[in-house]
PDB file of C-alpha atoms and ligand atoms in Angstrom:
ATOM      1  CA  MET Q1412     -73.626-175.003 102.140  1.00 50.00           C
ATOM      2  CA  SER Q1413     -72.934-172.689 105.074  1.00 55.00           C
ATOM      3  CA  PRO Q1414     -70.311-169.935 105.542  1.00 56.00           C
ATOM      4  CA  GLY Q1415     -68.032-172.551 107.080  1.00 58.00           C
ATOM      5  CA  THR Q1416     -67.957-174.596 103.891  1.00 85.00           C
ATOM      6  CA  ARG Q1417     -67.180-171.763 101.453  1.00 96.00           C
ATOM      7  CA  THR Q1418     -63.398-171.583 101.112  1.00 97.00           C
ATOM      8  CA  PRO Q1419     -62.307-167.973 101.622  1.00 98.00           C
ATOM      9  CA  LEU Q1420     -60.515-166.296  98.744  1.00 98.00           C
ATOM     10  CA  ILE Q1421     -57.972-163.520  99.138  1.00 98.00           C
ATOM     11  CA  ALA Q1422     -57.226-161.881  95.793  1.00 98.00           C
ATOM     12  CA  GLY Q1423     -54.673-159.122  95.229  1.00 98.00           C
ATOM     13  CA  ASN Q1424     -55.427-156.588  92.516  1.00 98.00           C
ATOM     14  CA  TRP Q1425     -52.151-155.008  91.492  1.00 98.00           C
ATOM     15  CA  LYS Q1426     -53.771-152.572  89.063  1.00 98.00           C
ATOM     16  CA  MET Q1427     -51.038-150.938  86.898  1.00 98.00           C
ATOM     17  CA  TYR Q1428     -48.243-151.593  89.369  1.00 98.00           C
ATOM     18  CA  LYS Q1429     -45.129-153.805  89.115  1.00 98.00           C
ATOM     19  CA  THR Q1430     -42.804-154.609  86.258  1.00 98.00           C
ATOM     20  CA  VAL Q1431     -41.932-158.276  85.640  1.00 98.00           C
ATOM     21  CA  ALA Q1432     -38.771-157.898  87.755  1.00 98.00           C
ATOM     22  CA  GLU Q1433     -40.746-156.349  90.607  1.00 98.00           C
ATOM     23  CA  ALA Q1434     -43.406-159.037  90.343  1.00 98.00           C
ATOM     24  CA  GLU Q1435     -40.712-161.751  90.582  1.00 98.00           C
ATOM     25  CA  GLU Q1436     -39.262-160.158  93.682  1.00 98.00           C
ATOM     26  CA  PHE Q1437     -42.731-159.985  95.235  1.00 98.00           C
ATOM     27  CA  ILE Q1438     -43.637-163.601  94.490  1.00 98.00           C
ATOM     28  CA  GLN Q1439     -40.386-164.963  95.892  1.00 98.00           C
ATOM     29  CA  ALA Q1440     -41.178-163.111  99.121  1.00 98.00           C
ATOM     30  CA  LEU Q1441     -44.847-164.173  99.150  1.00 98.00           C
ATOM     31  CA  LEU Q1442     -44.622-167.924  98.476  1.00 98.00           C
ATOM     32  CA  PRO Q1443     -42.908-168.978 101.723  1.00 97.00           C
ATOM     33  CA  ARG Q1444     -45.247-166.697 103.687  1.00 97.00           C
ATOM     34  CA  VAL Q1445     -48.458-168.340 102.404  1.00 97.00           C
ATOM     35  CA  SER Q1446     -47.282-171.943 102.015  1.00 94.00           C
ATOM     36  CA  THR Q1447     -49.078-173.061 105.183  1.00 92.00           C
ATOM     37  CA  ALA Q1448     -52.284-171.044 104.684  1.00 91.00           C
ATOM     38  CA  ASP Q1449     -54.475-174.134 104.462  1.00 92.00           C
ATOM     39  CA  GLY Q1450     -58.144-173.554 103.841  1.00 95.00           C
ATOM     40  CA  VAL Q1451     -57.645-170.246 102.020  1.00 97.00           C
ATOM     41  CA  ASP Q1452     -57.559-169.717  98.251  1.00 97.00           C
ATOM     42  CA  VAL Q1453     -55.010-167.090  97.227  1.00 98.00           C
ATOM     43  CA  ALA Q1454     -54.873-165.230  93.923  1.00 98.00           C
ATOM     44  CA  ILE Q1455     -52.854-162.383  92.483  1.00 98.00           C
ATOM     45  CA  CYS Q1456     -54.097-160.251  89.581  1.00 98.00           C
ATOM     46  CA  PRO Q1457     -50.971-158.766  87.967  1.00 98.00           C
ATOM     47  CA  PRO Q1458     -50.795-156.647  84.802  1.00 98.00           C
ATOM     48  CA  TYR Q1459     -51.062-158.713  81.597  1.00 98.00           C
ATOM     49  CA  LEU Q1460     -47.338-158.612  80.844  1.00 98.00           C
ATOM     50  CA  CYS Q1461     -46.514-160.235  84.199  1.00 98.00           C
ATOM     51  CA  LEU Q1462     -48.957-163.139  83.754  1.00 98.00           C
ATOM     52  CA  PRO Q1463     -46.603-165.717  82.126  1.00 98.00           C
ATOM     53  CA  ALA Q1464     -43.790-165.029  84.607  1.00 98.00           C
ATOM     54  CA  MET Q1465     -46.179-165.233  87.572  1.00 98.00           C
ATOM     55  CA  LEU Q1466     -47.686-168.486  86.265  1.00 98.00           C
ATOM     56  CA  ASP Q1467     -44.189-169.968  86.001  1.00 98.00           C
ATOM     57  CA  SER Q1468     -43.117-168.795  89.421  1.00 98.00           C
ATOM     58  CA  THR Q1469     -46.275-169.932  91.223  1.00 98.00           C
ATOM     59  CA  ARG Q1470     -46.504-173.385  89.600  1.00 97.00           C
ATOM     60  CA  GLY Q1471     -47.009-176.031  92.292  1.00 95.00           C
ATOM     61  CA  SER Q1472     -47.877-173.412  94.922  1.00 96.00           C
ATOM     62  CA  ARG Q1473     -51.258-172.428  96.370  1.00 94.00           C
ATOM     63  CA  VAL Q1474     -51.216-169.052  94.571  1.00 98.00           C
ATOM     64  CA  GLU Q1475     -53.409-168.688  91.494  1.00 98.00           C
ATOM     65  CA  VAL Q1476     -52.976-166.051  88.826  1.00 98.00           C
ATOM     66  CA  TYR Q1477     -55.862-163.958  87.517  1.00 98.00           C
ATOM     67  CA  ALA Q1478     -56.062-161.282  84.824  1.00 98.00           C
ATOM     68  CA  GLN Q1479     -57.561-157.857  85.559  1.00 98.00           C
ATOM     69  CA  ASN Q1480     -59.897-157.760  82.547  1.00 98.00           C
ATOM     70  CA  MET Q1481     -60.740-159.485  79.257  1.00 98.00           C
ATOM     71  CA  HIS Q1482     -62.877-158.890  76.166  1.00 98.00           C
ATOM     72  CA  TYR Q1483     -66.045-160.921  75.531  1.00 98.00           C
ATOM     73  CA  ALA Q1484     -65.264-161.690  71.897  1.00 98.00           C
ATOM     74  CA  GLU Q1485     -63.231-164.738  70.904  1.00 97.00           C
ATOM     75  CA  ALA Q1486     -61.143-162.655  68.484  1.00 97.00           C
ATOM     76  CA  GLY Q1487     -61.630-159.568  66.380  1.00 98.00           C
ATOM     77  CA  ALA Q1488     -60.738-155.985  65.563  1.00 98.00           C
ATOM     78  CA  PHE Q1489     -60.557-154.799  69.179  1.00 98.00           C
ATOM     79  CA  THR Q1490     -57.231-153.008  69.463  1.00 98.00           C
ATOM     80  CA  GLY Q1491     -55.631-153.293  72.870  1.00 97.00           C
ATOM     81  CA  GLU Q1492     -57.909-156.062  74.107  1.00 98.00           C
ATOM     82  CA  VAL Q1493     -57.288-159.650  75.280  1.00 98.00           C
ATOM     83  CA  SER Q1494     -59.665-162.617  74.925  1.00 98.00           C
ATOM     84  CA  ALA Q1495     -60.527-165.454  77.302  1.00 98.00           C
ATOM     85  CA  GLN Q1496     -58.778-167.910  74.932  1.00 98.00           C
ATOM     86  CA  MET Q1497     -55.565-165.888  75.075  1.00 98.00           C
ATOM     87  CA  LEU Q1498     -55.627-165.923  78.872  1.00 98.00           C
ATOM     88  CA  LEU Q1499     -56.356-169.649  78.932  1.00 98.00           C
ATOM     89  CA  GLU Q1500     -53.548-170.454  76.523  1.00 97.00           C
ATOM     90  CA  VAL Q1501     -50.980-169.089  78.962  1.00 97.00           C
ATOM     91  CA  GLY Q1502     -52.662-170.896  81.880  1.00 98.00           C
ATOM     92  CA  VAL Q1503     -54.441-168.045  83.694  1.00 98.00           C
ATOM     93  CA  HIS Q1504     -56.933-169.295  86.315  1.00 98.00           C
ATOM     94  CA  GLY Q1505     -59.445-166.472  86.512  1.00 98.00           C
ATOM     95  CA  VAL Q1506     -60.266-162.884  85.722  1.00 98.00           C
ATOM     96  CA  LEU Q1507     -61.444-159.735  87.489  1.00 98.00           C
ATOM     97  CA  LEU Q1508     -64.444-158.231  85.736  1.00 98.00           C
ATOM     98  CA  GLY Q1509     -66.117-154.865  86.196  1.00 98.00           C
ATOM     99  CA  HIS Q1510     -63.662-153.311  88.624  1.00 98.00           C
ATOM    100  CA  SER Q1511     -64.896-149.787  89.411  1.00 98.00           C
ATOM    101  CA  GLU Q1512     -61.767-148.283  87.821  1.00 98.00           C
ATOM    102  CA  ARG Q1513     -62.615-150.060  84.556  1.00 98.00           C
ATOM    103  CA  ARG Q1514     -66.208-148.870  84.835  1.00 98.00           C
ATOM    104  CA  GLU Q1515     -65.188-145.280  85.632  1.00 97.00           C
ATOM    105  CA  TYR Q1516     -62.147-144.678  83.404  1.00 97.00           C
ATOM    106  CA  PHE Q1517     -62.700-147.110  80.528  1.00 97.00           C
ATOM    107  CA  GLY Q1518     -66.470-147.090  80.111  1.00 97.00           C
ATOM    108  CA  GLU Q1519     -66.974-150.721  81.162  1.00 98.00           C
ATOM    109  CA  SER Q1520     -70.745-151.213  80.938  1.00 98.00           C
ATOM    110  CA  ASP Q1521     -73.148-153.650  82.542  1.00 98.00           C
ATOM    111  CA  ARG Q1522     -74.087-154.688  79.011  1.00 97.00           C
ATOM    112  CA  ALA Q1523     -70.489-155.740  78.294  1.00 98.00           C
ATOM    113  CA  LEU Q1524     -70.214-157.476  81.662  1.00 98.00           C
ATOM    114  CA  GLN Q1525     -73.378-159.422  80.914  1.00 98.00           C
ATOM    115  CA  LEU Q1526     -71.435-160.944  78.011  1.00 98.00           C
ATOM    116  CA  LYS Q1527     -68.070-161.226  79.740  1.00 98.00           C
ATOM    117  CA  VAL Q1528     -69.150-163.214  82.804  1.00 98.00           C
ATOM    118  CA  PRO Q1529     -70.600-166.221  80.891  1.00 98.00           C
ATOM    119  CA  VAL Q1530     -67.730-166.120  78.372  1.00 98.00           C
ATOM    120  CA  ALA Q1531     -65.236-166.410  81.228  1.00 98.00           C
ATOM    121  CA  LEU Q1532     -67.171-169.289  82.809  1.00 98.00           C
ATOM    122  CA  ASP Q1533     -67.516-171.159  79.503  1.00 98.00           C
ATOM    123  CA  ALA Q1534     -63.782-170.797  78.903  1.00 97.00           C
ATOM    124  CA  GLY Q1535     -63.012-172.275  82.322  1.00 97.00           C
ATOM    125  CA  LEU Q1536     -61.821-169.019  83.889  1.00 98.00           C
ATOM    126  CA  ARG Q1537     -63.060-168.130  87.373  1.00 98.00           C
ATOM    127  CA  PRO Q1538     -64.650-164.689  87.220  1.00 98.00           C
ATOM    128  CA  ILE Q1539     -64.570-162.188  90.097  1.00 98.00           C
ATOM    129  CA  LEU Q1540     -67.330-159.686  89.361  1.00 98.00           C
ATOM    130  CA  CYS Q1541     -66.898-156.344  91.148  1.00 98.00           C
ATOM    131  CA  VAL Q1542     -69.919-154.312  92.226  1.00 98.00           C
ATOM    132  CA  GLY Q1543     -70.375-151.352  94.560  1.00 98.00           C
ATOM    133  CA  GLU Q1544     -71.877-147.950  95.157  1.00 98.00           C
ATOM    134  CA  THR Q1545     -70.389-144.451  95.078  1.00 98.00           C
ATOM    135  CA  GLU Q1546     -70.370-142.214  98.142  1.00 97.00           C
ATOM    136  CA  GLU Q1547     -73.256-140.134  96.737  1.00 98.00           C
ATOM    137  CA  GLU Q1548     -75.308-143.244  96.066  1.00 98.00           C
ATOM    138  CA  ARG Q1549     -74.799-144.396  99.659  1.00 98.00           C
ATOM    139  CA  GLU Q1550     -75.684-140.959 101.025  1.00 97.00           C
ATOM    140  CA  ARG Q1551     -78.848-140.844  98.900  1.00 98.00           C
ATOM    141  CA  GLY Q1552     -79.869-144.268 100.255  1.00 98.00           C
ATOM    142  CA  ASP Q1553     -79.357-145.873  96.838  1.00 98.00           C
ATOM    143  CA  THR Q1554     -76.844-148.586  97.801  1.00 98.00           C
ATOM    144  CA  GLU Q1555     -79.286-151.480  97.412  1.00 98.00           C
ATOM    145  CA  ARG Q1556     -80.712-150.087  94.179  1.00 98.00           C
ATOM    146  CA  LYS Q1557     -77.191-149.895  92.687  1.00 98.00           C
ATOM    147  CA  LEU Q1558     -76.221-153.376  93.868  1.00 98.00           C
ATOM    148  CA  ARG Q1559     -79.494-154.850  92.603  1.00 98.00           C
ATOM    149  CA  HIS Q1560     -78.965-153.277  89.200  1.00 98.00           C
ATOM    150  CA  GLN Q1561     -75.353-154.451  88.861  1.00 98.00           C
ATOM    151  CA  VAL Q1562     -75.849-157.989  90.163  1.00 98.00           C
ATOM    152  CA  GLN Q1563     -79.033-158.632  88.187  1.00 98.00           C
ATOM    153  CA  GLU Q1564     -77.724-157.118  84.933  1.00 98.00           C
ATOM    154  CA  ASP Q1565     -74.203-158.527  85.047  1.00 98.00           C
ATOM    155  CA  LEU Q1566     -75.320-162.071  85.918  1.00 98.00           C
ATOM    156  CA  ALA Q1567     -78.403-162.088  83.666  1.00 98.00           C
ATOM    157  CA  LYS Q1568     -76.895-164.478  81.098  1.00 98.00           C
ATOM    158  CA  VAL Q1569     -75.254-166.827  83.588  1.00 98.00           C
ATOM    159  CA  PRO Q1570     -77.127-170.148  83.726  1.00 98.00           C
ATOM    160  CA  VAL Q1571     -78.631-170.740  87.162  1.00 98.00           C
ATOM    161  CA  ASP Q1572     -76.459-173.769  87.875  1.00 97.00           C
ATOM    162  CA  ARG Q1573     -73.274-171.738  87.240  1.00 98.00           C
ATOM    163  CA  LEU Q1574     -74.143-168.804  89.513  1.00 98.00           C
ATOM    164  CA  GLY Q1575     -72.177-170.267  92.392  1.00 98.00           C
ATOM    165  CA  ASP Q1576     -69.040-170.360  90.233  1.00 98.00           C
ATOM    166  CA  VAL Q1577     -68.979-166.574  90.012  1.00 98.00           C
ATOM    167  CA  VAL Q1578     -67.150-164.814  92.835  1.00 98.00           C
ATOM    168  CA  ILE Q1579     -68.677-161.415  93.587  1.00 98.00           C
ATOM    169  CA  ALA Q1580     -66.565-158.670  95.160  1.00 98.00           C
ATOM    170  CA  TYR Q1581     -68.562-156.009  96.966  1.00 98.00           C
ATOM    171  CA  GLU Q1582     -66.368-152.919  96.740  1.00 98.00           C
ATOM    172  CA  PRO Q1583     -67.882-149.647  97.936  1.00 98.00           C
ATOM    173  CA  ILE Q1584     -66.190-147.170  95.609  1.00 98.00           C
ATOM    174  CA  TRP Q1585     -65.691-144.669  98.432  1.00 98.00           C
ATOM    175  CA  ALA Q1586     -63.549-147.250 100.246  1.00 97.00           C
ATOM    176  CA  ILE Q1587     -61.219-148.108  97.349  1.00 97.00           C
ATOM    177  CA  GLY Q1588     -57.746-146.666  97.831  1.00 95.00           C
ATOM    178  CA  THR Q1589     -59.020-144.126 100.371  1.00 96.00           C
ATOM    179  CA  GLY Q1590     -58.130-145.770 103.674  1.00 94.00           C
ATOM    180  CA  GLN Q1591     -61.817-145.357 104.588  1.00 96.00           C
ATOM    181  CA  VAL Q1592     -62.832-148.978 105.146  1.00 97.00           C
ATOM    182  CA  ALA Q1593     -66.518-149.939 105.435  1.00 97.00           C
ATOM    183  CA  THR Q1594     -67.632-150.659 108.983  1.00 97.00           C
ATOM    184  CA  PRO Q1595     -68.287-154.330 109.746  1.00 97.00           C
ATOM    185  CA  ASP Q1596     -72.037-153.574 109.793  1.00 97.00           C
ATOM    186  CA  GLN Q1597     -71.912-151.859 106.395  1.00 98.00           C
ATOM    187  CA  ALA Q1598     -69.878-154.698 104.865  1.00 98.00           C
ATOM    188  CA  GLN Q1599     -72.041-157.472 106.322  1.00 98.00           C
ATOM    189  CA  GLU Q1600     -75.291-155.754 105.350  1.00 98.00           C
ATOM    190  CA  ALA Q1601     -74.272-155.104 101.750  1.00 98.00           C
ATOM    191  CA  ILE Q1602     -72.752-158.555 101.277  1.00 98.00           C
ATOM    192  CA  ALA Q1603     -75.792-160.322 102.740  1.00 98.00           C
ATOM    193  CA  PHE Q1604     -77.873-158.251 100.324  1.00 98.00           C
ATOM    194  CA  VAL Q1605     -75.697-159.339  97.375  1.00 98.00           C
ATOM    195  CA  ARG Q1606     -76.126-162.972  98.435  1.00 98.00           C
ATOM    196  CA  ALA Q1607     -79.901-162.456  98.706  1.00 98.00           C
ATOM    197  CA  LEU Q1608     -79.909-161.146  95.119  1.00 98.00           C
ATOM    198  CA  VAL Q1609     -78.275-164.382  93.942  1.00 98.00           C
ATOM    199  CA  ALA Q1610     -80.768-166.322  96.100  1.00 98.00           C
ATOM    200  CA  ASP Q1611     -83.623-164.663  94.172  1.00 98.00           C
ATOM    201  CA  ARG Q1612     -82.501-166.910  91.297  1.00 98.00           C
ATOM    202  CA  SER Q1613     -81.306-169.909  93.322  1.00 98.00           C
ATOM    203  CA  ARG Q1614     -81.031-170.305  97.063  1.00 98.00           C
ATOM    204  CA  GLU Q1615     -78.697-173.263  96.612  1.00 97.00           C
ATOM    205  CA  GLU Q1616     -76.338-171.355  94.306  1.00 98.00           C
ATOM    206  CA  ALA Q1617     -76.362-168.353  96.658  1.00 98.00           C
ATOM    207  CA  GLU Q1618     -75.033-170.590  99.428  1.00 97.00           C
ATOM    208  CA  ARG Q1619     -72.203-171.620  97.117  1.00 97.00           C
ATOM    209  CA  THR Q1620     -71.403-168.091  95.951  1.00 98.00           C
ATOM    210  CA  ARG Q1621     -68.338-166.510  97.485  1.00 98.00           C
ATOM    211  CA  VAL Q1622     -68.847-162.830  98.159  1.00 98.00           C
ATOM    212  CA  LEU Q1623     -65.705-160.849  98.968  1.00 98.00           C
ATOM    213  CA  TYR Q1624     -65.290-157.457 100.572  1.00 98.00           C
ATOM    214  CA  GLY Q1625     -62.945-154.957  98.923  1.00 98.00           C
ATOM    215  CA  GLY Q1626     -61.959-151.435  99.895  1.00 98.00           C
ATOM    216  CA  SER Q1627     -58.932-150.448 102.022  1.00 97.00           C
ATOM    217  CA  VAL Q1628     -58.440-153.938 103.482  1.00 98.00           C
ATOM    218  CA  LYS Q1629     -55.212-153.930 105.514  1.00 98.00           C
ATOM    219  CA  PRO Q1630     -53.602-156.396 107.936  1.00 98.00           C
ATOM    220  CA  GLU Q1631     -55.020-154.302 110.814  1.00 97.00           C
ATOM    221  CA  ASN Q1632     -58.681-154.561 109.768  1.00 97.00           C
ATOM    222  CA  ALA Q1633     -58.721-157.894 107.916  1.00 98.00           C
ATOM    223  CA  SER Q1634     -59.529-160.206 110.844  1.00 97.00           C
ATOM    224  CA  GLU Q1635     -62.639-158.268 111.841  1.00 97.00           C
ATOM    225  CA  LEU Q1636     -63.931-158.182 108.257  1.00 98.00           C
ATOM    226  CA  MET Q1637     -63.114-161.825 107.537  1.00 97.00           C
ATOM    227  CA  ALA Q1638     -64.996-162.924 110.666  1.00 96.00           C
ATOM    228  CA  LEU Q1639     -68.313-161.531 109.354  1.00 97.00           C
ATOM    229  CA  PRO Q1640     -70.775-164.319 108.555  1.00 95.00           C
ATOM    230  CA  ASP Q1641     -71.348-163.476 104.885  1.00 97.00           C
ATOM    231  CA  VAL Q1642     -67.832-162.304 104.006  1.00 98.00           C
ATOM    232  CA  ASP Q1643     -65.943-165.018 102.109  1.00 98.00           C
ATOM    233  CA  GLY Q1644     -62.639-163.237 101.646  1.00 98.00           C
ATOM    234  CA  ALA Q1645     -61.237-160.005 100.280  1.00 98.00           C
ATOM    235  CA  LEU Q1646     -60.215-158.231  97.114  1.00 98.00           C
ATOM    236  CA  VAL Q1647     -57.156-156.246  98.129  1.00 98.00           C
ATOM    237  CA  GLY Q1648     -55.582-153.376  96.201  1.00 98.00           C
ATOM    238  CA  GLY Q1649     -52.850-151.324  97.880  1.00 98.00           C
ATOM    239  CA  ALA Q1650     -51.998-153.842 100.593  1.00 98.00           C
ATOM    240  CA  SER Q1651     -51.527-156.608  97.998  1.00 98.00           C
ATOM    241  CA  LEU Q1652     -48.435-154.862  96.607  1.00 98.00           C
ATOM    242  CA  ASP Q1653     -46.378-155.732  99.660  1.00 98.00           C
ATOM    243  CA  ALA Q1654     -45.743-159.444 100.275  1.00 98.00           C
ATOM    244  CA  GLU Q1655     -45.765-159.140 104.056  1.00 98.00           C
ATOM    245  CA  SER Q1656     -49.055-157.190 104.181  1.00 98.00           C
ATOM    246  CA  PHE Q1657     -50.717-159.473 101.679  1.00 98.00           C
ATOM    247  CA  ALA Q1658     -49.575-162.588 103.557  1.00 98.00           C
ATOM    248  CA  ALA Q1659     -50.908-161.118 106.807  1.00 98.00           C
ATOM    249  CA  ILE Q1660     -54.328-160.644 105.174  1.00 98.00           C
ATOM    250  CA  VAL Q1661     -54.216-164.243 103.914  1.00 98.00           C
ATOM    251  CA  ALA Q1662     -53.429-165.381 107.466  1.00 97.00           C
ATOM    252  CA  ALA Q1663     -56.399-163.372 108.785  1.00 96.00           C
ATOM    253  CA  ALA Q1664     -58.735-165.351 106.513  1.00 96.00           C
ATOM    254  CA  ARG Q1665     -57.757-168.747 107.925  1.00 88.00           C
TER     255      ARG Q1665
HETATM  256  C1  PEP J 541     -59.223-152.604  94.708  1.00 90.55           C
HETATM  257  O1  PEP J 541     -58.447-152.111  93.906  1.00 90.55           O
HETATM  258  O2  PEP J 541     -60.060-153.420  94.319  1.00 90.55           O
HETATM  259  C2  PEP J 541     -59.139-152.198  96.109  1.00 90.55           C
HETATM  260  C3  PEP J 541     -59.999-152.689  96.954  1.00 90.55           C
HETATM  261  O3  PEP J 541     -58.135-151.324  96.443  1.00 90.55           O
HETATM  262  P1  PEP J 541     -57.660-150.934  97.950  1.00 90.55           P
HETATM  263  O4  PEP J 541     -57.518-152.193  98.722  1.00 90.55           O
HETATM  264  O5  PEP J 541     -56.372-150.209  97.760  1.00 90.55           O
HETATM  265  O6  PEP J 541     -58.745-150.048  98.521  1.00 90.55           O
END
């Protein structure tokens, strides 16, 4: 499989933004704008409480609905958590895992992610695993060490033949929400490295694996990033909150 045969994915991470009413307004504005975006997979990742409404409103459209997190256990005494089965029951298509904000503010560990990724796959949810280095790590020359650690640890329990079903989002932490987007060279180099890490386990699966770029993607920089040979789409934060901006990024991925 070559870059041309991996369908690009544009996923919008809403974080803790939008009430149900706001989400409805957004989706009504988005759907007509992406209805002709053939050859691009589109997903939104709203807060949990918006999931059922977004699933209803997007039914029959090209837009899929992902959660922003889940627990690895099937059920249990884990106050405030949500399981893969609960997400599946309402019809959710996939789940973001290991976003840097979860790692930084909520203590999300590689050990937990090692359990979460295969649980999501087994449940039939499409996982998007987020990885990326801090500014200090990049300055120290530790970007590859950090990516190697996260990719190897977090995918350790994924069977080889399922590796290609995991989407990986390379998100340099210094680029998230800062307006400081990675240069095309930085993005391509890191994403090719992530793919090479998957290839260490299976070259075939690495060719199937979609690796996204995330970090201050906007309509103005999306085309250049999406044209890079190893970049298979984008995980978009701020610009995914506005239907017009998000649709413009989807269009750039065509
Ligand atoms: C994100 O939240 O994953 C993200 C990339 O945010 P932003 O696009 O705002 O940098």
